[in-house]
Coordinates of C-alpha atoms in Angstrom, one line a residue:
X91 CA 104.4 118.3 92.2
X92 CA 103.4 118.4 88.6
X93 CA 101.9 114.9 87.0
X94 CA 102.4 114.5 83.3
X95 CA 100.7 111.5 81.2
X96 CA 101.7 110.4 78.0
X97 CA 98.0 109.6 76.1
X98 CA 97.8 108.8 72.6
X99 CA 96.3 106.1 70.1
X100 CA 97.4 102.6 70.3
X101 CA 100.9 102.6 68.9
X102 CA 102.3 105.8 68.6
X103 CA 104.9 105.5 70.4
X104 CA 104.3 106.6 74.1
X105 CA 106.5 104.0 75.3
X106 CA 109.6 104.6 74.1
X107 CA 109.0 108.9 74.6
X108 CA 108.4 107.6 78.5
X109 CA 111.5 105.5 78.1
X110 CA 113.2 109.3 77.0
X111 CA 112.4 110.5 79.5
X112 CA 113.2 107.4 82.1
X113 CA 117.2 106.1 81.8
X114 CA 116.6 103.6 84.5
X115 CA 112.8 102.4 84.7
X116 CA 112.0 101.5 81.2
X117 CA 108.8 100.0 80.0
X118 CA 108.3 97.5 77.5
X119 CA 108.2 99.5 73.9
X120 CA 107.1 96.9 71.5
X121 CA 105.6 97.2 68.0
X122 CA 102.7 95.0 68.5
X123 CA 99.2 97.1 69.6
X124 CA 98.4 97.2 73.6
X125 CA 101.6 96.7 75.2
X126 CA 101.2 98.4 77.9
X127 CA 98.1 98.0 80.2
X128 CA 98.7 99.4 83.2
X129 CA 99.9 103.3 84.1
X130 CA 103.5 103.2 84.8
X131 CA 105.0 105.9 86.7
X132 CA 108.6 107.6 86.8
X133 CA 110.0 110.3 89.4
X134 CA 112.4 112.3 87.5
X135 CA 114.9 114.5 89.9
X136 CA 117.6 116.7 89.7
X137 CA 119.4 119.2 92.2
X138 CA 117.0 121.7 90.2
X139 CA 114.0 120.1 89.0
X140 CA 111.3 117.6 90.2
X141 CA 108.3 116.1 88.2
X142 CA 106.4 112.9 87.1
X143 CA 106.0 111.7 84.1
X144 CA 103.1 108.5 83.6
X145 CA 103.2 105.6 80.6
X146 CA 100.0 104.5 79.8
X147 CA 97.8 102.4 77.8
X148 CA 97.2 103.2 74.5
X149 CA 93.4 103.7 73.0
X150 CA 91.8 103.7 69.7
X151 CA 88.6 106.1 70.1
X152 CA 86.9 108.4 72.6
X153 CA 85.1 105.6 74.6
X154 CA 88.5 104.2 75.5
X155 CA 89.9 106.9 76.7
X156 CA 87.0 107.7 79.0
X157 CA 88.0 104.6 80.6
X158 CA 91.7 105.6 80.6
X159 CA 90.7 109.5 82.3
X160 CA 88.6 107.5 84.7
X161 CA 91.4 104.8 86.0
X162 CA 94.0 108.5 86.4
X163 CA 90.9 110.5 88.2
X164 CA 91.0 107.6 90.7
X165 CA 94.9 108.1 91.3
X166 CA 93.4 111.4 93.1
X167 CA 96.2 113.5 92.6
X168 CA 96.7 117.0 92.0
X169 CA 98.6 119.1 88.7
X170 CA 97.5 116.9 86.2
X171 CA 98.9 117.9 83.1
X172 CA 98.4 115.4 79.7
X173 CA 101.8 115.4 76.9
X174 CA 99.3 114.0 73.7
X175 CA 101.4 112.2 71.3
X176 CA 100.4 111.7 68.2
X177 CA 102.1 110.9 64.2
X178 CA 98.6 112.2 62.3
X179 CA 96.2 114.2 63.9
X180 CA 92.4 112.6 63.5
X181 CA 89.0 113.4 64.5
X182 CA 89.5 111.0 67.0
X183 CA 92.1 113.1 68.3
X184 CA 90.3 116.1 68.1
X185 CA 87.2 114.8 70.1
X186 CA 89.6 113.8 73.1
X187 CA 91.9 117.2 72.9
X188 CA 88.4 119.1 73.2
X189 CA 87.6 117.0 76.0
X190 CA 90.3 117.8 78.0
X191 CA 90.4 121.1 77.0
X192 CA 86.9 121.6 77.8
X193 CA 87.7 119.8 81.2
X194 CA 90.3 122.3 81.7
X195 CA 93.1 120.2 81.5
X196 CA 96.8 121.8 80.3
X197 CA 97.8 119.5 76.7
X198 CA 101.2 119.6 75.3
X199 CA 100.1 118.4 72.0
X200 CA 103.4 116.3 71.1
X201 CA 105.1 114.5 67.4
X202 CA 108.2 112.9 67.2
X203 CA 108.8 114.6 63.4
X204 CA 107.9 117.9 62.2
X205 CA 103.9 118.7 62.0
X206 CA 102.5 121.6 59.9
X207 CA 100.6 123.1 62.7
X208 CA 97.5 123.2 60.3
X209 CA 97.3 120.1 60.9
X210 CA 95.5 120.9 64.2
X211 CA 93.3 123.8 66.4
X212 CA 96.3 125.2 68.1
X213 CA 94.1 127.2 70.8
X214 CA 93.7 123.7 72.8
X215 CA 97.0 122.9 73.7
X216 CA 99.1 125.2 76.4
X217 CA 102.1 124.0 74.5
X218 CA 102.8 122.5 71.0
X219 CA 106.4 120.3 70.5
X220 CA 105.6 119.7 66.3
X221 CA 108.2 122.1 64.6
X222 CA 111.2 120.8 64.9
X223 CA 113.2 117.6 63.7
X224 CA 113.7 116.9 67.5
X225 CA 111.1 117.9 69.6
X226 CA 111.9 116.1 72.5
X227 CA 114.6 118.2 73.5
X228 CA 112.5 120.9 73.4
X229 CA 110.3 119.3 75.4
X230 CA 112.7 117.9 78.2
X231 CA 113.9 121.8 78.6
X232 CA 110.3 122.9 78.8
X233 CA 109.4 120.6 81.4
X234 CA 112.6 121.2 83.7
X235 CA 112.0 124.9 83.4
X236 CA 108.3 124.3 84.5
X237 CA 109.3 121.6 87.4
X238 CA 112.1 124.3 89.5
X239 CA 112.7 123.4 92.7
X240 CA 111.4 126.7 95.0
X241 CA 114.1 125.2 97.8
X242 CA 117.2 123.7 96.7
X243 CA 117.7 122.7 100.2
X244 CA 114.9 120.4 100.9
X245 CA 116.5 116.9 101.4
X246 CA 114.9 113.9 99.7
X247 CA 112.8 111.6 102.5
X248 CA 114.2 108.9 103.1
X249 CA 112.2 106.4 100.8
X250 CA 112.3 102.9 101.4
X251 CA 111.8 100.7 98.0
X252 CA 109.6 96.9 98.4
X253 CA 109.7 94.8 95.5
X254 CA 106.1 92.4 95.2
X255 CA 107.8 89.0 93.6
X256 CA 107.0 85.5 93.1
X257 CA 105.3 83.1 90.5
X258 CA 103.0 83.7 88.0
X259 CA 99.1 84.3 89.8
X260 CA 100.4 84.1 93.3
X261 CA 98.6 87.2 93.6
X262 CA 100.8 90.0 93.6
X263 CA 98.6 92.8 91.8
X264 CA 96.2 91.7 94.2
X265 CA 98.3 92.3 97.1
X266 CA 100.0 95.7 95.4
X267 CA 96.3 96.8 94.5
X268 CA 94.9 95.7 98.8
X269 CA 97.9 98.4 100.2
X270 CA 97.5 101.0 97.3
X271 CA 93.8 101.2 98.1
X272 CA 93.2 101.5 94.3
X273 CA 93.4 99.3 91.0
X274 CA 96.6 100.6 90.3
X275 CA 97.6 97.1 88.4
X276 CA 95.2 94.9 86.2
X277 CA 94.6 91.4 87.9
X278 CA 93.5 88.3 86.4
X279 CA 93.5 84.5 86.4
X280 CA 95.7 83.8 83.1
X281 CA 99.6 83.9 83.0
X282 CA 102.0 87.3 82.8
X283 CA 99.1 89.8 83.3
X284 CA 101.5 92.1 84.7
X285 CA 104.5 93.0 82.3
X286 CA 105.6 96.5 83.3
X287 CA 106.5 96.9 87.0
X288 CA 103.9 99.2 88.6
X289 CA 105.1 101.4 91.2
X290 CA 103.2 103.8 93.8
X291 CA 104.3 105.5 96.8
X292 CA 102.5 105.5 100.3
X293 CA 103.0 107.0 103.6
X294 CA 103.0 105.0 106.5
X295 CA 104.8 105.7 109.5
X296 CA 105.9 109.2 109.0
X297 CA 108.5 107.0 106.1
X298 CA 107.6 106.6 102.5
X299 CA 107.0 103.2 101.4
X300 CA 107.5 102.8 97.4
X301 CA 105.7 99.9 96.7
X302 CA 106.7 97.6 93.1
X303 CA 104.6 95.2 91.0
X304 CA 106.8 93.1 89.5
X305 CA 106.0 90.5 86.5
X306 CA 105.3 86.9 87.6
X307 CA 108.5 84.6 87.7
X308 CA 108.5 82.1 84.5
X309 CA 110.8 79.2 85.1
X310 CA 114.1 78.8 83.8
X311 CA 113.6 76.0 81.6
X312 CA 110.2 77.2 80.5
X313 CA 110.1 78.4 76.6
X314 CA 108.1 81.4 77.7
X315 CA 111.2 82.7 79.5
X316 CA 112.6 83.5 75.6
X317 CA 109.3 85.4 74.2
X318 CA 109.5 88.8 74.0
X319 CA 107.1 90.6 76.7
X320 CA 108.1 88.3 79.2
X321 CA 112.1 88.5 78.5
X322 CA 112.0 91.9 78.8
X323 CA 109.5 92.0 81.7
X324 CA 112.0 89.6 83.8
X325 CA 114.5 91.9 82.9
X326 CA 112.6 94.6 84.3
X327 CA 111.9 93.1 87.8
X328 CA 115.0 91.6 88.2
X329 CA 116.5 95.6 88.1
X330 CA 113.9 96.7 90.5
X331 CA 114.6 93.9 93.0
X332 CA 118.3 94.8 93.2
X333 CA 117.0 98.2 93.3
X334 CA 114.8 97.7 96.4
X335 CA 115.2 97.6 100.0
X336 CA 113.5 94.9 100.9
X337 CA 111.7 91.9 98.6
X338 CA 108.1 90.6 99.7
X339 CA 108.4 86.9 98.0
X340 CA 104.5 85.9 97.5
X341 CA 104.0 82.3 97.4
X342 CA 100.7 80.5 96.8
X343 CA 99.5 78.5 99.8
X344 CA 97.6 76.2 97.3
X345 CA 101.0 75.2 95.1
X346 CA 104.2 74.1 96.9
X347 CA 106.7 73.1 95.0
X348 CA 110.4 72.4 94.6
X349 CA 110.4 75.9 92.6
X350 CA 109.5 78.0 96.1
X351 CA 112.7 77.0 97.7
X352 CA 114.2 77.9 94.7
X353 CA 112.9 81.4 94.8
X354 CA 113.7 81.6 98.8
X355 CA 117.4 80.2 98.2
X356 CA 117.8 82.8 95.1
X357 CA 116.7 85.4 97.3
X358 CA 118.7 84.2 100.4
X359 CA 122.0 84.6 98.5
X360 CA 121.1 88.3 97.7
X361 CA 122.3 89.5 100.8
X362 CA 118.9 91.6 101.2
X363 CA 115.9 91.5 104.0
X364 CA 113.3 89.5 102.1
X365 CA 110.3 88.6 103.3
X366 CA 107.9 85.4 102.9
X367 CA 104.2 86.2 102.6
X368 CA 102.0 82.7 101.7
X369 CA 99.2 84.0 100.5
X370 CA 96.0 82.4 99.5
X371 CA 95.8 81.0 103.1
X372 CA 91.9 81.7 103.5
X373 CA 91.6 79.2 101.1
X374 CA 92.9 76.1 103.1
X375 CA 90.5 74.7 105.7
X376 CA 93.1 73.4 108.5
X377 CA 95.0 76.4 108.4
X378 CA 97.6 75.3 111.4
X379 CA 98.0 72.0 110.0
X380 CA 98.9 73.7 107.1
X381 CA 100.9 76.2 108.7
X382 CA 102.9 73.4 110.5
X383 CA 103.3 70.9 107.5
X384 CA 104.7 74.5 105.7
X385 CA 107.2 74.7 108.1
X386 CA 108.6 71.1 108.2
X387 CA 108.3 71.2 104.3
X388 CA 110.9 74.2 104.5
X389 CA 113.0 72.9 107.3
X390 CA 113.2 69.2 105.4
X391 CA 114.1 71.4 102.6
X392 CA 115.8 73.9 102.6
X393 CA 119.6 74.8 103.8
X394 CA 118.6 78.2 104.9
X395 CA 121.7 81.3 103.5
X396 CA 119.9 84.0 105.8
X397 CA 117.1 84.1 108.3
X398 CA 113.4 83.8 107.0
X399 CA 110.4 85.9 107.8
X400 CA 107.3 83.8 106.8
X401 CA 103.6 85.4 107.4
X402 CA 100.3 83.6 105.9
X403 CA 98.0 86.1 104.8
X404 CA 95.0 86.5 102.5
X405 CA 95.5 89.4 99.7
X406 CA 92.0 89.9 99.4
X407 CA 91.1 89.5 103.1
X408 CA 93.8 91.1 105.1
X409 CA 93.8 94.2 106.5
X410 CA 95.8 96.4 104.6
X411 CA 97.0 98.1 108.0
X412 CA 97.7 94.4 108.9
X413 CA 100.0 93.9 105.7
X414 CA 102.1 97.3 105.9
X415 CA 102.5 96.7 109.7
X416 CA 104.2 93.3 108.9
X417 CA 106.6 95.1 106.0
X418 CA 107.5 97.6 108.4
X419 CA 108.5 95.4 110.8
X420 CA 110.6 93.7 108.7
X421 CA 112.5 96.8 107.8
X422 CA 112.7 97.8 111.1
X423 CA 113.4 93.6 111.7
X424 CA 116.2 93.4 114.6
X425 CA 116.1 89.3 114.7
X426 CA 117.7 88.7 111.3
X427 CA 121.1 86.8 111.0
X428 CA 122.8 85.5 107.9
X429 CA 123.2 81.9 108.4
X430 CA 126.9 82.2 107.7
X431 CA 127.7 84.5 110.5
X432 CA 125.2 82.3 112.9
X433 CA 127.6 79.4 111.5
X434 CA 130.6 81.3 112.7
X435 CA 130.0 81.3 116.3
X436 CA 129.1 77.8 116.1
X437 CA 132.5 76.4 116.9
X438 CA 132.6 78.6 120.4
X439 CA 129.0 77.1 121.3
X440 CA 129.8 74.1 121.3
X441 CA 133.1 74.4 123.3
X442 CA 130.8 76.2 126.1
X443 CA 128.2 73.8 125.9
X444 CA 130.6 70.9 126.3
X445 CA 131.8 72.3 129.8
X446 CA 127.9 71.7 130.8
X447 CA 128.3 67.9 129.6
X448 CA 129.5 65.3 132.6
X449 CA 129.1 61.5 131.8
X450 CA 126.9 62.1 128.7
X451 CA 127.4 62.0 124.9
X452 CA 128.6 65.8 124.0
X453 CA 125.6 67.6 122.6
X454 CA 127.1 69.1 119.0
X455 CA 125.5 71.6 117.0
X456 CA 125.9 71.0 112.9
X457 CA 124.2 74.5 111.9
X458 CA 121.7 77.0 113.1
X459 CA 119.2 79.1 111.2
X460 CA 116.5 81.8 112.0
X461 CA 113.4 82.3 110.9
X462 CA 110.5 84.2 112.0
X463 CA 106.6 81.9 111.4
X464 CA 103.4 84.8 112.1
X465 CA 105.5 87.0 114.6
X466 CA 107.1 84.7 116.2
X467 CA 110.9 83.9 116.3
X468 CA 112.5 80.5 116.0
X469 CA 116.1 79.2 116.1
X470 CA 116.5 76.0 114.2
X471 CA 118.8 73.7 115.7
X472 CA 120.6 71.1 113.9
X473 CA 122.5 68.4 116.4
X474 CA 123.4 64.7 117.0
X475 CA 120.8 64.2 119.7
X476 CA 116.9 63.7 118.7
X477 CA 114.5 65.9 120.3
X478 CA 113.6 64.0 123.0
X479 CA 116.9 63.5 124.7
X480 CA 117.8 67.1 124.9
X481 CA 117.8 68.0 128.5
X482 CA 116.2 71.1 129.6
X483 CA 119.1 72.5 131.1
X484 CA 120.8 72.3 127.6
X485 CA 118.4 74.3 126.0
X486 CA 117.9 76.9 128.9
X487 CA 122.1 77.3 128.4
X488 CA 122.0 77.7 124.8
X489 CA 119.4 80.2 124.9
X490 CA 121.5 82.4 127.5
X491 CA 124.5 81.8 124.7
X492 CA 122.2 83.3 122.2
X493 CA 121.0 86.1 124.0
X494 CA 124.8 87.4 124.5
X495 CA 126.3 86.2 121.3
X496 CA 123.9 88.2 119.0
X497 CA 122.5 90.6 121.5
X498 CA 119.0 89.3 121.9
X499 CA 118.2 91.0 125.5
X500 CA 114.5 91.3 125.2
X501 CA 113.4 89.4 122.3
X502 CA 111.6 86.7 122.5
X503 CA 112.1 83.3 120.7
X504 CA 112.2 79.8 120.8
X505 CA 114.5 77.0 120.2
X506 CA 113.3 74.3 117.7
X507 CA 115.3 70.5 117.0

């Protein structure tokens, strides 16, 4: 498949051409220099045509671009074709259209308004858009004539689509950057680093996995949440996570707060797999006392809307087999309930487990939720009797209740009071 980028100087307006070109994932096109930092990719498909087209940062001279050439040599991928956009042709321009000429890169030398093509040494582009009042439609034909599908038969493969979300330097670009195997996304300690969602594909599994760096949550009440980058970047990752199949929430194991339950209730209501990764976790010294406070914190918490899947994992120290094994399990994830339906079949436990009851206090069940802690699968139970007085036999019974009710045969989990 062919790859085109969109290069030019800082400010010409690569953004909004991308954004042509891109109905649905649109980057942030702003007026002020360096709005984009990162390369932002878009798949666009028809019955007849297939290509991609790439948003990237702007640059001001030659230097900077070497940088830019470097971070897309990295990408390792084949068909590389460059769309140079540019309002006045400089030297500048000149010395980085040799470059890739020399380099033997394809250029469609590009203008939104008509260019006298004396302006610049036609013999280095493949392809000039500069004579017409709208060259973009020229263009936009060119390419879909170039991009033909050879078989019109081929069905798409089934892609799945995982949205990275969560605060502000939880370490999401760190996370999308360990399973990319690249520096795909710019990381760094201050705030809103990432703006446009980055998005890369991988194979794993014999499935494609389409991977999405989404901008850092900024709290409601926060005057941030108004500004223009990050209005438009929460805009953007709110589209991608209805988009997706399944949300990653990244929490930081050094920061609870009232605002994570927020995040998993928000989710919870979305009536989508998500699932929990608390990263960071290399950082803390008791890690299963931390791992067990973490749970009570939730469970003290939190009225759970559907079934969690918590992992604690270390973005820079996990495996990155280790983290796609975990988000494939969740897609393939068999022991997830919403809490509703669990709710349901309350009424019908409790009449069987009353039968079990003789010259006792009736054990009652108030709700149930699931959740799944490092692998392992838990039912919370909420009741009238503490932990200690529940009899074994009780538990043994509600277990076998389980099993049939939601078709458990050979999973294994545990009950928890």
């Amino acid at each position: 498949m062919n790859n085109y980028f969109i290069i030019g100087k800082v400010n010409e307006g690569k953004s909004h051409l991308f954004n042509l070109f891109s109905k649905t994932h649109k980057t942030i096109s702003n007026p002020k220099a360096n709005t984009t930092i990162d390369v932002i990719r878009k798949n666009i498909l028809s019955d007849n045509f297939e290509y991609n087209v790439y948003d990237t940062p702007g640059f001001y001279k030659l230097s900077d671009f070497n940088d830019l050439l470097n971070k897309i040599s990295v990408l390792r991928l084949d068909n590389i074709h460059f769309i140079y956009l540019f309002s006045t042709f400089t030297n500048e321009d000149l010395k980085i259209c040799k470059k890739l000429h020399l380099k033997k890169y394809k250029i469609l030398l590009f203008s939104f308004k008509k260019i006298d093509e004396n302006e610049f040494i036609l013999n280095l582009f493949s392809k000039t858009f500069t004579n017409n009042s709208d060259n973009f439609s020229f263009l936009k034909k060119y390419l879909s004539n170039k991009n033909k599908k050879k078989d019109l038969n081929v069905k798409n493969i089934n892609k799945k689509t995982i949205a990275i979300f969560g605060k502000e330097n939880t370490g999401k670009s760190t996370l999308f950057n360990k399973i990319m195997n690249i520096s795909l996304s710019k990381t760094s300690p201050y705030l809103h680093t990432t703006r446009d969602a980055v998005n890369w594909d991988i194979q794993y599994k014999n499935q494609i996995l389409e991977f999405i760096d989404t901008a850092g949550f900024i709290r409601s009440r926060s005057k941030r949440k108004n500004l223009d980058f990050e209005k438009l970047s929460l805009e953007q990752s709110e589209y991608f996570i209805k988009k997706s199949s399944l949300i990653i929430l990244l929490l930081d194991a050094n920061s609870e707060s009232r605002l994570d339950l927020s995040l998993i209730g928000s989710l919870s209501k979305r009536n989508k797999p998500f699932l929990v990764l608390v990263n960071k976790i290399d950082l803390i010294d008791n890690k299963n006392l931390y791992q067990h406070k973490f749970l009570n914190y939730l469970s003290s918490n939190h009225n759970y809307y559907s079934s969690l899947n918590i992992y604690f994992i270390s973005a820079l120290k996990s495996s990155k087999s280790k983290i796609l094994q975990l988000v494939s399990n969740q897609i393939h994830n068999k022991f997830f309930f919403k809490t509703s339906y669990l709710n349901k079949i309350i009424k019908s436990i409790n009449g069987e487990l009353g039968k079990i009851q003789k010259n006792s206090k009736v054990f009652k069940i108030y709700f149930i939720t699931a959740f799944t802690i490092n692998q392992k699968n838990y039912f919370k139970i909420s009741c009238n009797f503490q932990k200690k007085n529940i009899k074994p036999h009780i538990k043994s019974y509600l277990s076998k209740i389980l099993i049939r009710e939601l078709n458990l045969k050979g999973v294994n989990f545990s009950l928890i009071f």
